[in-house]
Short mmCIF file of C-alpha atoms in Angstrom, two decimals:
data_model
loop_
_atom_site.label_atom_id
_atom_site.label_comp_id
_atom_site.label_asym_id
_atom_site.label_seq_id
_atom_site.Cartn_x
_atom_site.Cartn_y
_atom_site.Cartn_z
CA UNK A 1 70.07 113.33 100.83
CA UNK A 2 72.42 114.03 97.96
CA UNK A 3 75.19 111.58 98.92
CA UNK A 4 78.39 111.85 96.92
CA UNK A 5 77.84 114.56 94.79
CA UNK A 6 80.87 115.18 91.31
CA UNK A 7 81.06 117.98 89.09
CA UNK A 8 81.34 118.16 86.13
CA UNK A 9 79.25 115.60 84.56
CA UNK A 10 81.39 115.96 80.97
CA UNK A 11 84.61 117.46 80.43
CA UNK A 12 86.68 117.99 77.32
CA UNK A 13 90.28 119.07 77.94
CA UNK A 14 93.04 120.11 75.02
CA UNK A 15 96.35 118.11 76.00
CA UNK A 16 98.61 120.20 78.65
CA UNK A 17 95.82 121.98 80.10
CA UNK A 18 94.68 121.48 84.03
CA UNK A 19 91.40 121.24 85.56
CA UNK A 20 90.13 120.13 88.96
CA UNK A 21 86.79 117.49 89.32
CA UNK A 22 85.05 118.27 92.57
CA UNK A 23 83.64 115.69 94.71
CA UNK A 24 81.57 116.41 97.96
CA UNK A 25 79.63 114.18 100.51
CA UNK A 26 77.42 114.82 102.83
CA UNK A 27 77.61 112.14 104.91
CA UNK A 28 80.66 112.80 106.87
CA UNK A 29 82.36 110.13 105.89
CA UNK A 30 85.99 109.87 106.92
CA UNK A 31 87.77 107.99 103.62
CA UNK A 32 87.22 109.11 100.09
CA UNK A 33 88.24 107.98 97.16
CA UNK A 34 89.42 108.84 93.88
CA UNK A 35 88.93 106.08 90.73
CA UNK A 36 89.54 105.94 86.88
CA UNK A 37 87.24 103.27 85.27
CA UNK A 38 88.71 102.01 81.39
CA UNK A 39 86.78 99.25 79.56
CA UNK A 40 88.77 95.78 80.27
CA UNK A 41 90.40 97.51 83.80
CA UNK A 42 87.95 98.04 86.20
CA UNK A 43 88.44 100.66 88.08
CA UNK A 44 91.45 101.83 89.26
CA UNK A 45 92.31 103.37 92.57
CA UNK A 46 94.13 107.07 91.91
CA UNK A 47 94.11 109.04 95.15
CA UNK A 48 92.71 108.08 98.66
CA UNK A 49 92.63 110.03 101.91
CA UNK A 50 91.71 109.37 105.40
CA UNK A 51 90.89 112.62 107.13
CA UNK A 52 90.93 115.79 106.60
CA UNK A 53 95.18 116.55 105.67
CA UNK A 54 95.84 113.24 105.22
CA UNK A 55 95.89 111.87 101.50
CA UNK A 56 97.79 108.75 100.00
CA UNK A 57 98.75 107.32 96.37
CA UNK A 58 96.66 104.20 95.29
CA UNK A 59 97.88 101.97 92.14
CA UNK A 60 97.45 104.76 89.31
CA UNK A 61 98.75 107.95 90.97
CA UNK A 62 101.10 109.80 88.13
CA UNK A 63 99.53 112.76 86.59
CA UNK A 64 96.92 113.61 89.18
CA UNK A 65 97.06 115.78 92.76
CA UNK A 66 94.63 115.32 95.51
CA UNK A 67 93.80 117.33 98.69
CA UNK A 68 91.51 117.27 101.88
CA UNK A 69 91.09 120.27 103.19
CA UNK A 70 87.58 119.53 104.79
CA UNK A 71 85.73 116.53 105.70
CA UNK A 72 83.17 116.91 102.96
CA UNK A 73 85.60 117.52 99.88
CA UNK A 74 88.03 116.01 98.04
CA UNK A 75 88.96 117.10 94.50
CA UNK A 76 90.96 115.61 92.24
CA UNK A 77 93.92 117.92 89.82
CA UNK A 78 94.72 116.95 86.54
CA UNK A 79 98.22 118.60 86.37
CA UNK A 80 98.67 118.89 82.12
CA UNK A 81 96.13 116.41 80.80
CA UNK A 82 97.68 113.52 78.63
CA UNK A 83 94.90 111.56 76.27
CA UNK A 84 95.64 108.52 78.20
CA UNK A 85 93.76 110.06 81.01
CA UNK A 86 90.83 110.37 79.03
CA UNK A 87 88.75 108.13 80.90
CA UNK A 88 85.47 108.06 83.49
CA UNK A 89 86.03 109.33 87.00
CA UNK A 90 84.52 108.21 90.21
CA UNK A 91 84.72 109.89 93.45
CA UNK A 92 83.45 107.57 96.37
CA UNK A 93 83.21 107.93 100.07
CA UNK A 94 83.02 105.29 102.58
CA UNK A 95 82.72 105.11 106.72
CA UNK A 96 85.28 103.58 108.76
CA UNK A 97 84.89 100.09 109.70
CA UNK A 98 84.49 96.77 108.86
CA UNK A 99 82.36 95.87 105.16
CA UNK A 100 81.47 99.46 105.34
CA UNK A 101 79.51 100.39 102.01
CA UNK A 102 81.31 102.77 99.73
CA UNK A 103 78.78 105.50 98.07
CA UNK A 104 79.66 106.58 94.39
CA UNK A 105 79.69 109.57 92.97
CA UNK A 106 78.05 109.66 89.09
CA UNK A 107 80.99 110.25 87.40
CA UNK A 108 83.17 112.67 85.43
CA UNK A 109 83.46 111.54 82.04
CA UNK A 110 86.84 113.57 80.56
CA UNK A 111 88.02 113.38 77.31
CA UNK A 112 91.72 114.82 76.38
CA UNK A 113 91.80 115.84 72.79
CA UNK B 1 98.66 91.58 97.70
CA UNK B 2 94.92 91.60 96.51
CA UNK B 3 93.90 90.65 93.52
CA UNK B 4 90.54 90.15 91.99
CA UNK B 5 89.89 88.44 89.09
CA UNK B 6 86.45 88.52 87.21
CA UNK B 7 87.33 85.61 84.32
CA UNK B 8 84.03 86.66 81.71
CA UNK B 9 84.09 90.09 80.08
CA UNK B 10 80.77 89.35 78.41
CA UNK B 11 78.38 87.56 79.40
CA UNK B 12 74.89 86.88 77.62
CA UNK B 13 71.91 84.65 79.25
CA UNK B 14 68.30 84.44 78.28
CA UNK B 15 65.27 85.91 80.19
CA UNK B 16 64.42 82.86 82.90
CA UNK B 17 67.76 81.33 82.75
CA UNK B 18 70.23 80.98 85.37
CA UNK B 19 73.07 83.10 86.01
CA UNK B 20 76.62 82.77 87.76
CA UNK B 21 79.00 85.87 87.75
CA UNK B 22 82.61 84.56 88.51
CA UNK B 23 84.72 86.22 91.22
CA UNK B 24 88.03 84.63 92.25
CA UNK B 25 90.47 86.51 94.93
CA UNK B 26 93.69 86.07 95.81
CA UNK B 27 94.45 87.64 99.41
CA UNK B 28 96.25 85.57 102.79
CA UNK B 29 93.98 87.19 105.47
CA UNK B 30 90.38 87.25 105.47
CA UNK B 31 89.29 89.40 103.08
CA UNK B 32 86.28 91.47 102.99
CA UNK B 33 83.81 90.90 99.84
CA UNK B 34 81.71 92.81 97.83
CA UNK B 35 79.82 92.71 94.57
CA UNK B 36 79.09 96.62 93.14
CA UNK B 37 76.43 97.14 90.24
CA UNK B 38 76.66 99.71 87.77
CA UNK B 39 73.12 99.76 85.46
CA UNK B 40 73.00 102.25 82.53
CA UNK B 41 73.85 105.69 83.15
CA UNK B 42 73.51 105.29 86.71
CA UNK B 43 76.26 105.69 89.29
CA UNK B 44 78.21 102.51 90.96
CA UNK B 45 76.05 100.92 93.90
CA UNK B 46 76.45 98.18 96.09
CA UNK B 47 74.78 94.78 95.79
CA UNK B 48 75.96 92.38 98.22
CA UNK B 49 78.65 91.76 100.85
CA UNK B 50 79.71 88.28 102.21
CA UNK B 51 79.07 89.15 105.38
CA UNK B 52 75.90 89.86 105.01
CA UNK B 53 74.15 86.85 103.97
CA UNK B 54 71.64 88.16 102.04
CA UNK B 55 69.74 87.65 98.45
CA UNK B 56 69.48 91.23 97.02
CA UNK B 57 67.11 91.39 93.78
CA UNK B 58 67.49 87.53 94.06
CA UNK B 59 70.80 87.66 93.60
CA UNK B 60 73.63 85.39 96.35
CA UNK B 61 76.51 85.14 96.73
CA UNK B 62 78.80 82.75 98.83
CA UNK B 63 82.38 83.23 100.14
CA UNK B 64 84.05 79.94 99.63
CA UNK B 65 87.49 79.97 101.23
CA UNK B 66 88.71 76.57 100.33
CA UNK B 67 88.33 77.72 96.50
CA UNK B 68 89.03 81.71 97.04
CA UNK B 69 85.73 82.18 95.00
CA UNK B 70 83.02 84.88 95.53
CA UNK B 71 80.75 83.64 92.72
CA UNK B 72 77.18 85.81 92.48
CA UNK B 73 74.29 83.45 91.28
CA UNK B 74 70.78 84.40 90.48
CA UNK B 75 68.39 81.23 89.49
CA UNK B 76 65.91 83.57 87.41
CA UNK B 77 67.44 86.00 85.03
CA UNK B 78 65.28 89.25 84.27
CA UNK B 79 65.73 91.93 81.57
CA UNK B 80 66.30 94.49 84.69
CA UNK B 81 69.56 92.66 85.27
CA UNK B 82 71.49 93.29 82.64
CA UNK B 83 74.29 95.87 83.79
CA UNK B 84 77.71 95.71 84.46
CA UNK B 85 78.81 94.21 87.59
CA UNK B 86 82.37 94.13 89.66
CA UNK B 87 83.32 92.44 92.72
CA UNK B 88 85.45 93.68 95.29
CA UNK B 89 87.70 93.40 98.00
CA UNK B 90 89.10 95.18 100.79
CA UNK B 91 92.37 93.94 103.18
CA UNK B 92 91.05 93.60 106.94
CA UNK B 93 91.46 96.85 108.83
CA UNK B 94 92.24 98.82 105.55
CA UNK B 95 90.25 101.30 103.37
CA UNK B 96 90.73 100.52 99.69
CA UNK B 97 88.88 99.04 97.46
CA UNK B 98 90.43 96.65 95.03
CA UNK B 99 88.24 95.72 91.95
CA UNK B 100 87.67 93.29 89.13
CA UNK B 101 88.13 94.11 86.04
CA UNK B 102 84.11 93.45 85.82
CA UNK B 103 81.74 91.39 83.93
CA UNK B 104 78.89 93.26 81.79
CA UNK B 105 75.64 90.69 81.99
CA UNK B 106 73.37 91.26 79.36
CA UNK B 107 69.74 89.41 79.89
CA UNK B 108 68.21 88.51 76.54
CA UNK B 109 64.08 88.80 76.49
#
């Protein structure tokens, strides 16, 4: 049961490139989830979507595109990477209802150099 | 609007001791509330939820309304323990998350 599954594990961008992090579940989950975790924040919700071709911003949207093309997938685009994105990303997927646990991917640790 | 707030950054107890993790929300409906752990190098997992009732690893937790606390207690501290830990809460009928700005427990043998 692999759950909610992020690639990659480590990723070192130059500022102004882009890149995509993956995340996939496998537990046909209807919401997923995109968050940034920084030491004395928490995490921080980027990108959430619903369904498949529905997304919405959360609180830390600027600089990053989402889309949900399937059920099972929902990566996350770093449009021209800034060093204050540098940061750990968690993908998470959760099923519809009430205090429904949310699964967490292991993370995508990026630096921007 | 939600807001968590998670007052200790740090917080250090000894092996045996007891611990409290503070959790104070600030929502008008009735919110929904969690408490995530995150040991080392492992990937964010779920602990407890109010509604649930339960002692996980011997840890509680009790929604108290009156004071808008969701305070996680644990009378026994072990070594295993020591991670970082967030609470969170989600808005009735919504999706999202919000979370703390966590507390990272360390247990001292």
């Amino acid at each position: 049961n692999a759950g909610v599954t992020q690639t990659p594990k480590f990723q070192v961008l130059k500022t102004g490139q882009s890149m995509t992090l993956q995340c996939a579940q496998d537990m046909n989950h209807e919401y997923m989830s995109w968050y940034r975790q920084d030491p004395g924040m928490g995490l921080r919700l980027i990108h959430y979507s619903v369904g498949a071709g529905i997304t919405d911003q959360g609180e830390v949207p600027n600089g990053y595109n989402v889309s949900r093309s399937t059920t099972e997938d929902f990566p996350l685009r770093l449009l021209s990477a800034a060093p204050s994105q540098t940061s750990v990303y968690f993908c998470a997927s959760t099923r519809q209802g009430r205090n429904t646990e949310a699964f967490f991917g292991q993370g995508t640790r990026l630096t921007v150099v | 609007a939600q807001r968590v707030t998670q007052p200790e950054k740090l917080l250090s107890v000894f092996k045996g001791a007891p611990v409290e993790l503070k959790c104070n929300y600030s929502y008008s409906g009735s919110p929904e509330l969690f408490w995530y752990v995150q040991y080392s190098r492992q990937r964010l997992q779920l602990l407890l939820r109010h509604i649930s009732r339960e002692s996980i690893k011997g840890f509680t937790a009790d929604l108290n309304k009156g004071e808008t606390s969701f305070h996680l207690k644990k009378p026994f501290a072990q070594e295993e323990d020591s991670a970082m830990y967030y609470c969170a809460l989600r808005a009735t009928g919504a999706n999202n998350l919000f979370f703390g700005t966590g507390t990272r427990l360390t247990v001292i043998p």
